Amino acid sequence: MTEWTIECAEEDCEVCEMKCSGSPVGRTCPETGADIVRATPIRSDGDRTFSLSNRAGLRWRTHVRGSLMKGQTIGGKLVCAICRKPIDIDDAGKISYKSKSGRLHREAPPIDHYGPDWRHRKRKVERDPVYRRGGVQKQYKMLMNAYNAMPLRITHRHCNLARSKGDA
């Protein structure tokens, strides 16, 4: 069961959270009977679930970034694995940058999944007979394990974006 922060169509509703499996959007609010119009899952530090991304297909496990940050620290600073310069982070472990539109963004430092052997790991998994015979869930799990396997590294945002991401 996932815990959700919810908003229903009724303005006087005082229910803020509910537990249910799946998204509560479209269901009825237990207090007012109105439709729930917005829901956000409440994530905890212990939440180690995978999620499918509509853009990228795969996402890293939550705990991977923390172990990488601990491993990259030199004198309290993170070091970019590509340019070897320090990465400036705030107390929450976030980087800040301004986009072309002038909007300030805060996010976790990027993880470079395109290390020298990601394509080889992916091909090896795809050639595995267990992968070929397995269902979608089994294939997804095997790809996630290969995707999150070391070596992963923390980089500057601009260093990570400047790298070629192709198979070459």
mmCIF file with all atom_site columns, C-alpha atoms in Angstrom:
data_model
loop_
_atom_site.group_PDB
_atom_site.id
_atom_site.type_symbol
_atom_site.label_atom_id
_atom_site.label_alt_id
_atom_site.label_comp_id
_atom_site.label_asym_id
_atom_site.label_entity_id
_atom_site.label_seq_id
_atom_site.pdbx_PDB_ins_code
_atom_site.Cartn_x
_atom_site.Cartn_y
_atom_site.Cartn_z
_atom_site.occupancy
_atom_site.B_iso_or_equiv
_atom_site.pdbx_formal_charge
_atom_site.auth_seq_id
_atom_site.auth_comp_id
_atom_site.auth_asym_id
_atom_site.auth_atom_id
_atom_site.pdbx_PDB_model_num
ATOM 1   C CA . MET A 1 1   ? 0.000   0.000   0.000   1.00 0.00 ? 1   MET A CA 1
ATOM 2   C CA . THR A 1 2   ? 1.228   3.453   -0.909  1.00 0.00 ? 2   THR A CA 1
ATOM 3   C CA . GLU A 1 3   ? 0.496   6.533   1.162   1.00 0.00 ? 3   GLU A CA 1
ATOM 4   C CA . TRP A 1 4   ? -0.773  9.484   -0.891  1.00 0.00 ? 4   TRP A CA 1
ATOM 5   C CA . THR A 1 5   ? -1.298  13.208  -0.334  1.00 0.00 ? 5   THR A CA 1
ATOM 6   C CA . ILE A 1 6   ? -4.658  13.933  -1.949  1.00 0.00 ? 6   ILE A CA 1
ATOM 7   C CA . GLU A 1 7   ? -6.833  16.850  -3.051  1.00 0.00 ? 7   GLU A CA 1
ATOM 8   C CA . CYS A 1 8   ? -10.510 16.396  -3.813  1.00 0.00 ? 8   CYS A CA 1
ATOM 9   C CA . ALA A 1 9   ? -12.966 18.608  -5.704  1.00 0.00 ? 9   ALA A CA 1
ATOM 10  C CA . GLU A 1 10  ? -14.653 19.735  -2.450  1.00 0.00 ? 10  GLU A CA 1
ATOM 11  C CA . GLU A 1 11  ? -13.037 22.858  -0.946  1.00 0.00 ? 11  GLU A CA 1
ATOM 12  C CA . ASP A 1 12  ? -14.023 22.065  2.660   1.00 0.00 ? 12  ASP A CA 1
ATOM 13  C CA . CYS A 1 13  ? -12.357 18.627  2.706   1.00 0.00 ? 13  CYS A CA 1
ATOM 14  C CA . GLU A 1 14  ? -9.922  18.066  5.573   1.00 0.00 ? 14  GLU A CA 1
ATOM 15  C CA . VAL A 1 15  ? -8.582  14.662  4.483   1.00 0.00 ? 15  VAL A CA 1
ATOM 16  C CA . CYS A 1 16  ? -5.014  15.187  3.334   1.00 0.00 ? 16  CYS A CA 1
ATOM 17  C CA . GLU A 1 17  ? -3.628  11.658  3.155   1.00 0.00 ? 17  GLU A CA 1
ATOM 18  C CA . MET A 1 18  ? -4.850  8.163   2.391   1.00 0.00 ? 18  MET A CA 1
ATOM 19  C CA . LYS A 1 19  ? -3.361  4.715   1.861   1.00 0.00 ? 19  LYS A CA 1
ATOM 20  C CA . CYS A 1 20  ? -4.333  2.624   -1.139  1.00 0.00 ? 20  CYS A CA 1
ATOM 21  C CA . SER A 1 21  ? -2.829  0.452   -3.836  1.00 0.00 ? 21  SER A CA 1
ATOM 22  C CA . GLY A 1 22  ? -2.606  2.367   -7.095  1.00 0.00 ? 22  GLY A CA 1
ATOM 23  C CA . SER A 1 23  ? -3.370  6.013   -7.687  1.00 0.00 ? 23  SER A CA 1
ATOM 24  C CA . PRO A 1 24  ? -6.443  7.377   -5.868  1.00 0.00 ? 24  PRO A CA 1
ATOM 25  C CA . VAL A 1 25  ? -7.175  9.924   -8.644  1.00 0.00 ? 25  VAL A CA 1
ATOM 26  C CA . GLY A 1 26  ? -10.744 9.432   -9.841  1.00 0.00 ? 26  GLY A CA 1
ATOM 27  C CA . ARG A 1 27  ? -11.811 7.637   -6.659  1.00 0.00 ? 27  ARG A CA 1
ATOM 28  C CA . THR A 1 28  ? -14.106 9.245   -4.126  1.00 0.00 ? 28  THR A CA 1
ATOM 29  C CA . CYS A 1 29  ? -12.851 11.083  -1.055  1.00 0.00 ? 29  CYS A CA 1
ATOM 30  C CA . PRO A 1 30  ? -13.709 9.131   2.126   1.00 0.00 ? 30  PRO A CA 1
ATOM 31  C CA . GLU A 1 31  ? -14.840 12.314  3.913   1.00 0.00 ? 31  GLU A CA 1
ATOM 32  C CA . THR A 1 32  ? -16.786 14.334  1.327   1.00 0.00 ? 32  THR A CA 1
ATOM 33  C CA . GLY A 1 33  ? -17.649 11.793  -1.369  1.00 0.00 ? 33  GLY A CA 1
ATOM 34  C CA . ALA A 1 34  ? -16.261 14.146  -4.045  1.00 0.00 ? 34  ALA A CA 1
ATOM 35  C CA . ASP A 1 35  ? -13.851 12.942  -6.723  1.00 0.00 ? 35  ASP A CA 1
ATOM 36  C CA . ILE A 1 36  ? -10.134 13.035  -5.920  1.00 0.00 ? 36  ILE A CA 1
ATOM 37  C CA . VAL A 1 37  ? -8.530  15.312  -8.533  1.00 0.00 ? 37  VAL A CA 1
ATOM 38  C CA . ARG A 1 38  ? -4.851  15.248  -7.550  1.00 0.00 ? 38  ARG A CA 1
ATOM 39  C CA . ALA A 1 39  ? -2.639  12.761  -5.704  1.00 0.00 ? 39  ALA A CA 1
ATOM 40  C CA . THR A 1 40  ? 1.077   12.662  -4.933  1.00 0.00 ? 40  THR A CA 1
ATOM 41  C CA . PRO A 1 41  ? 2.802   9.593   -3.466  1.00 0.00 ? 41  PRO A CA 1
ATOM 42  C CA . ILE A 1 42  ? 4.557   10.198  -0.149  1.00 0.00 ? 42  ILE A CA 1
ATOM 43  C CA . ARG A 1 43  ? 8.121   8.900   -0.443  1.00 0.00 ? 43  ARG A CA 1
ATOM 44  C CA . SER A 1 44  ? 10.256  8.006   2.538   1.00 0.00 ? 44  SER A CA 1
ATOM 45  C CA . ASP A 1 45  ? 14.021  7.586   2.866   1.00 0.00 ? 45  ASP A CA 1
ATOM 46  C CA . GLY A 1 46  ? 13.464  3.841   3.031   1.00 0.00 ? 46  GLY A CA 1
ATOM 47  C CA . ASP A 1 47  ? 11.532  3.714   -0.239  1.00 0.00 ? 47  ASP A CA 1
ATOM 48  C CA . ARG A 1 48  ? 13.676  1.639   -2.590  1.00 0.00 ? 48  ARG A CA 1
ATOM 49  C CA . THR A 1 49  ? 11.187  1.044   -5.370  1.00 0.00 ? 49  THR A CA 1
ATOM 50  C CA . PHE A 1 50  ? 11.894  1.210   -9.075  1.00 0.00 ? 50  PHE A CA 1
ATOM 51  C CA . SER A 1 51  ? 9.841   3.309   -11.406 1.00 0.00 ? 51  SER A CA 1
ATOM 52  C CA . LEU A 1 52  ? 9.423   3.304   -15.135 1.00 0.00 ? 52  LEU A CA 1
ATOM 53  C CA . SER A 1 53  ? 10.152  6.664   -16.681 1.00 0.00 ? 53  SER A CA 1
ATOM 54  C CA . ASN A 1 54  ? 8.104   7.803   -19.654 1.00 0.00 ? 54  ASN A CA 1
ATOM 55  C CA . ARG A 1 55  ? 11.184  9.536   -21.043 1.00 0.00 ? 55  ARG A CA 1
ATOM 56  C CA . ALA A 1 56  ? 14.081  7.209   -20.316 1.00 0.00 ? 56  ALA A CA 1
ATOM 57  C CA . GLY A 1 57  ? 12.541  3.803   -19.640 1.00 0.00 ? 57  GLY A CA 1
ATOM 58  C CA . LEU A 1 58  ? 14.778  2.997   -16.666 1.00 0.00 ? 58  LEU A CA 1
ATOM 59  C CA . ARG A 1 59  ? 15.697  4.837   -13.497 1.00 0.00 ? 59  ARG A CA 1
ATOM 60  C CA . TRP A 1 60  ? 18.382  4.209   -10.918 1.00 0.00 ? 60  TRP A CA 1
ATOM 61  C CA . ARG A 1 61  ? 17.648  2.817   -7.480  1.00 0.00 ? 61  ARG A CA 1
ATOM 62  C CA . THR A 1 62  ? 17.238  5.434   -4.750  1.00 0.00 ? 62  THR A CA 1
ATOM 63  C CA . HIS A 1 63  ? 20.103  4.150   -2.584  1.00 0.00 ? 63  HIS A CA 1
ATOM 64  C CA . VAL A 1 64  ? 22.670  4.128   -5.418  1.00 0.00 ? 64  VAL A CA 1
ATOM 65  C CA . ARG A 1 65  ? 23.142  7.922   -5.462  1.00 0.00 ? 65  ARG A CA 1
ATOM 66  C CA . GLY A 1 66  ? 23.896  8.045   -1.721  1.00 0.00 ? 66  GLY A CA 1
ATOM 67  C CA . SER A 1 67  ? 26.623  5.428   -1.950  1.00 0.00 ? 67  SER A CA 1
ATOM 68  C CA . LEU A 1 68  ? 28.149  7.190   -4.954  1.00 0.00 ? 68  LEU A CA 1
ATOM 69  C CA . MET A 1 69  ? 28.147  10.515  -3.120  1.00 0.00 ? 69  MET A CA 1
ATOM 70  C CA . LYS A 1 70  ? 29.924  8.946   -0.136  1.00 0.00 ? 70  LYS A CA 1
ATOM 71  C CA . GLY A 1 71  ? 32.455  7.289   -2.433  1.00 0.00 ? 71  GLY A CA 1
ATOM 72  C CA . GLN A 1 72  ? 33.259  10.462  -4.387  1.00 0.00 ? 72  GLN A CA 1
ATOM 73  C CA . THR A 1 73  ? 33.825  12.746  -1.421  1.00 0.00 ? 73  THR A CA 1
ATOM 74  C CA . ILE A 1 74  ? 37.320  14.210  -1.028  1.00 0.00 ? 74  ILE A CA 1
ATOM 75  C CA . GLY A 1 75  ? 37.618  16.540  1.951   1.00 0.00 ? 75  GLY A CA 1
ATOM 76  C CA . GLY A 1 76  ? 33.850  17.059  2.082   1.00 0.00 ? 76  GLY A CA 1
ATOM 77  C CA . LYS A 1 77  ? 33.520  17.876  -1.641  1.00 0.00 ? 77  LYS A CA 1
ATOM 78  C CA . LEU A 1 78  ? 32.192  15.828  -4.529  1.00 0.00 ? 78  LEU A CA 1
ATOM 79  C CA . VAL A 1 79  ? 34.512  15.508  -7.500  1.00 0.00 ? 79  VAL A CA 1
ATOM 80  C CA . CYS A 1 80  ? 33.308  15.204  -11.103 1.00 0.00 ? 80  CYS A CA 1
ATOM 81  C CA . ALA A 1 81  ? 34.455  11.867  -12.532 1.00 0.00 ? 81  ALA A CA 1
ATOM 82  C CA . ILE A 1 82  ? 34.946  13.410  -15.994 1.00 0.00 ? 82  ILE A CA 1
ATOM 83  C CA . CYS A 1 83  ? 36.734  16.747  -15.427 1.00 0.00 ? 83  CYS A CA 1
ATOM 84  C CA . ARG A 1 84  ? 38.003  16.036  -11.864 1.00 0.00 ? 84  ARG A CA 1
ATOM 85  C CA . LYS A 1 85  ? 36.842  19.458  -10.594 1.00 0.00 ? 85  LYS A CA 1
ATOM 86  C CA . PRO A 1 86  ? 34.771  19.855  -7.386  1.00 0.00 ? 86  PRO A CA 1
ATOM 87  C CA . ILE A 1 87  ? 30.972  19.789  -7.628  1.00 0.00 ? 87  ILE A CA 1
ATOM 88  C CA . ASP A 1 88  ? 29.334  22.510  -5.522  1.00 0.00 ? 88  ASP A CA 1
ATOM 89  C CA . ILE A 1 89  ? 26.376  21.145  -3.582  1.00 0.00 ? 89  ILE A CA 1
ATOM 90  C CA . ASP A 1 90  ? 24.216  22.678  -0.855  1.00 0.00 ? 90  ASP A CA 1
ATOM 91  C CA . ASP A 1 91  ? 23.397  21.187  2.560   1.00 0.00 ? 91  ASP A CA 1
ATOM 92  C CA . ALA A 1 92  ? 20.633  19.058  1.024   1.00 0.00 ? 92  ALA A CA 1
ATOM 93  C CA . GLY A 1 93  ? 23.069  17.525  -1.499  1.00 0.00 ? 93  GLY A CA 1
ATOM 94  C CA . LYS A 1 94  ? 21.579  19.450  -4.453  1.00 0.00 ? 94  LYS A CA 1
ATOM 95  C CA . ILE A 1 95  ? 23.195  21.431  -7.254  1.00 0.00 ? 95  ILE A CA 1
ATOM 96  C CA . SER A 1 96  ? 21.733  24.731  -8.487  1.00 0.00 ? 96  SER A CA 1
ATOM 97  C CA . TYR A 1 97  ? 21.770  26.140  -12.002 1.00 0.00 ? 97  TYR A CA 1
ATOM 98  C CA . LYS A 1 98  ? 19.842  28.638  -14.122 1.00 0.00 ? 98  LYS A CA 1
ATOM 99  C CA . SER A 1 99  ? 18.223  27.512  -17.358 1.00 0.00 ? 99  SER A CA 1
ATOM 100 C CA . LYS A 1 100 ? 18.172  29.588  -20.542 1.00 0.00 ? 100 LYS A CA 1
ATOM 101 C CA . SER A 1 101 ? 14.830  31.043  -19.455 1.00 0.00 ? 101 SER A CA 1
ATOM 102 C CA . GLY A 1 102 ? 16.460  32.323  -16.247 1.00 0.00 ? 102 GLY A CA 1
ATOM 103 C CA . ARG A 1 103 ? 14.607  29.886  -13.984 1.00 0.00 ? 103 ARG A CA 1
ATOM 104 C CA . LEU A 1 104 ? 16.597  28.540  -11.023 1.00 0.00 ? 104 LEU A CA 1
ATOM 105 C CA . HIS A 1 105 ? 16.702  24.725  -10.823 1.00 0.00 ? 105 HIS A CA 1
ATOM 106 C CA . ARG A 1 106 ? 17.801  22.566  -7.852  1.00 0.00 ? 106 ARG A CA 1
ATOM 107 C CA . GLU A 1 107 ? 18.416  18.858  -8.357  1.00 0.00 ? 107 GLU A CA 1
ATOM 108 C CA . ALA A 1 108 ? 20.662  16.004  -7.323  1.00 0.00 ? 108 ALA A CA 1
ATOM 109 C CA . PRO A 1 109 ? 23.981  15.777  -9.187  1.00 0.00 ? 109 PRO A CA 1
ATOM 110 C CA . PRO A 1 110 ? 23.650  13.618  -12.322 1.00 0.00 ? 110 PRO A CA 1
ATOM 111 C CA . ILE A 1 111 ? 24.857  10.035  -12.358 1.00 0.00 ? 111 ILE A CA 1
ATOM 112 C CA . ASP A 1 112 ? 26.718  8.995   -15.496 1.00 0.00 ? 112 ASP A CA 1
ATOM 113 C CA . HIS A 1 113 ? 25.166  5.657   -16.546 1.00 0.00 ? 113 HIS A CA 1
ATOM 114 C CA . TYR A 1 114 ? 27.048  5.698   -19.817 1.00 0.00 ? 114 TYR A CA 1
ATOM 115 C CA . GLY A 1 115 ? 30.334  4.536   -18.389 1.00 0.00 ? 115 GLY A CA 1
ATOM 116 C CA . PRO A 1 116 ? 32.715  2.642   -20.606 1.00 0.00 ? 116 PRO A CA 1
ATOM 117 C CA . ASP A 1 117 ? 30.840  -0.625  -20.276 1.00 0.00 ? 117 ASP A CA 1
ATOM 118 C CA . TRP A 1 118 ? 27.074  0.075   -20.055 1.00 0.00 ? 118 TRP A CA 1
ATOM 119 C CA . ARG A 1 119 ? 26.477  -0.926  -23.676 1.00 0.00 ? 119 ARG A CA 1
ATOM 120 C CA . HIS A 1 120 ? 28.442  -4.146  -23.117 1.00 0.00 ? 120 HIS A CA 1
ATOM 121 C CA . ARG A 1 121 ? 26.459  -4.960  -19.973 1.00 0.00 ? 121 ARG A CA 1
ATOM 122 C CA . LYS A 1 122 ? 23.186  -4.324  -21.810 1.00 0.00 ? 122 LYS A CA 1
ATOM 123 C CA . ARG A 1 123 ? 24.158  -6.527  -24.759 1.00 0.00 ? 123 ARG A CA 1
ATOM 124 C CA . LYS A 1 124 ? 25.277  -9.310  -22.422 1.00 0.00 ? 124 LYS A CA 1
ATOM 125 C CA . VAL A 1 125 ? 21.899  -9.249  -20.639 1.00 0.00 ? 125 VAL A CA 1
ATOM 126 C CA . GLU A 1 126 ? 19.983  -9.215  -23.942 1.00 0.00 ? 126 GLU A CA 1
ATOM 127 C CA . ARG A 1 127 ? 21.920  -12.283 -25.166 1.00 0.00 ? 127 ARG A CA 1
ATOM 128 C CA . ASP A 1 128 ? 21.204  -14.214 -21.958 1.00 0.00 ? 128 ASP A CA 1
ATOM 129 C CA . PRO A 1 129 ? 18.727  -17.086 -22.613 1.00 0.00 ? 129 PRO A CA 1
ATOM 130 C CA . VAL A 1 130 ? 17.021  -16.370 -19.272 1.00 0.00 ? 130 VAL A CA 1
ATOM 131 C CA . TYR A 1 131 ? 16.342  -12.804 -20.473 1.00 0.00 ? 131 TYR A CA 1
ATOM 132 C CA . ARG A 1 132 ? 14.965  -14.015 -23.806 1.00 0.00 ? 132 ARG A CA 1
ATOM 133 C CA . ARG A 1 133 ? 12.620  -16.548 -22.192 1.00 0.00 ? 133 ARG A CA 1
ATOM 134 C CA . GLY A 1 134 ? 11.563  -14.281 -19.327 1.00 0.00 ? 134 GLY A CA 1
ATOM 135 C CA . GLY A 1 135 ? 8.495   -12.112 -19.250 1.00 0.00 ? 135 GLY A CA 1
ATOM 136 C CA . VAL A 1 136 ? 8.486   -8.327  -19.236 1.00 0.00 ? 136 VAL A CA 1
ATOM 137 C CA . GLN A 1 137 ? 8.943   -8.085  -15.441 1.00 0.00 ? 137 GLN A CA 1
ATOM 138 C CA . LYS A 1 138 ? 11.906  -10.500 -15.474 1.00 0.00 ? 138 LYS A CA 1
ATOM 139 C CA . GLN A 1 139 ? 13.525  -8.649  -18.382 1.00 0.00 ? 139 GLN A CA 1
ATOM 140 C CA . TYR A 1 140 ? 12.976  -5.300  -16.661 1.00 0.00 ? 140 TYR A CA 1
ATOM 141 C CA . LYS A 1 141 ? 14.550  -6.561  -13.437 1.00 0.00 ? 141 LYS A CA 1
ATOM 142 C CA . MET A 1 142 ? 17.577  -7.970  -15.270 1.00 0.00 ? 142 MET A CA 1
ATOM 143 C CA . LEU A 1 143 ? 18.078  -4.688  -17.171 1.00 0.00 ? 143 LEU A CA 1
ATOM 144 C CA . MET A 1 144 ? 17.730  -2.683  -13.946 1.00 0.00 ? 144 MET A CA 1
ATOM 145 C CA . ASN A 1 145 ? 20.411  -4.797  -12.272 1.00 0.00 ? 145 ASN A CA 1
ATOM 146 C CA . ALA A 1 146 ? 22.750  -4.248  -15.232 1.00 0.00 ? 146 ALA A CA 1
ATOM 147 C CA . TYR A 1 147 ? 21.867  -0.537  -15.457 1.00 0.00 ? 147 TYR A CA 1
ATOM 148 C CA . ASN A 1 148 ? 22.612  0.100   -11.786 1.00 0.00 ? 148 ASN A CA 1
ATOM 149 C CA . ALA A 1 149 ? 25.745  -2.037  -11.615 1.00 0.00 ? 149 ALA A CA 1
ATOM 150 C CA . MET A 1 150 ? 29.027  -0.280  -10.984 1.00 0.00 ? 150 MET A CA 1
ATOM 151 C CA . PRO A 1 151 ? 30.829  1.615   -12.402 1.00 0.00 ? 151 PRO A CA 1
ATOM 152 C CA . LEU A 1 152 ? 28.471  4.552   -12.057 1.00 0.00 ? 152 LEU A CA 1
ATOM 153 C CA . ARG A 1 153 ? 29.849  7.978   -11.295 1.00 0.00 ? 153 ARG A CA 1
ATOM 154 C CA . ILE A 1 154 ? 28.749  11.443  -10.261 1.00 0.00 ? 154 ILE A CA 1
ATOM 155 C CA . THR A 1 155 ? 29.436  14.235  -12.735 1.00 0.00 ? 155 THR A CA 1
ATOM 156 C CA . HIS A 1 156 ? 28.790  17.910  -13.349 1.00 0.00 ? 156 HIS A CA 1
ATOM 157 C CA . ARG A 1 157 ? 25.547  18.419  -15.233 1.00 0.00 ? 157 ARG A CA 1
ATOM 158 C CA . HIS A 1 158 ? 27.317  20.072  -18.183 1.00 0.00 ? 158 HIS A CA 1
ATOM 159 C CA . CYS A 1 159 ? 30.016  17.352  -18.301 1.00 0.00 ? 159 CYS A CA 1
ATOM 160 C CA . ASN A 1 160 ? 27.367  14.614  -18.387 1.00 0.00 ? 160 ASN A CA 1
ATOM 161 C CA . LEU A 1 161 ? 25.331  16.395  -21.086 1.00 0.00 ? 161 LEU A CA 1
ATOM 162 C CA . ALA A 1 162 ? 28.438  16.995  -23.229 1.00 0.00 ? 162 ALA A CA 1
ATOM 163 C CA . ARG A 1 163 ? 29.278  13.270  -23.371 1.00 0.00 ? 163 ARG A CA 1
ATOM 164 C CA . SER A 1 164 ? 28.126  11.295  -26.389 1.00 0.00 ? 164 SER A CA 1
ATOM 165 C CA . LYS A 1 165 ? 25.459  8.823   -25.307 1.00 0.00 ? 165 LYS A CA 1
ATOM 166 C CA . GLY A 1 166 ? 25.495  6.636   -28.405 1.00 0.00 ? 166 GLY A CA 1
ATOM 167 C CA . ASP A 1 167 ? 26.667  3.071   -28.830 1.00 0.00 ? 167 ASP A CA 1
ATOM 168 C CA . ALA A 1 168 ? 29.953  4.175   -30.359 1.00 0.00 ? 168 ALA A CA 1
#
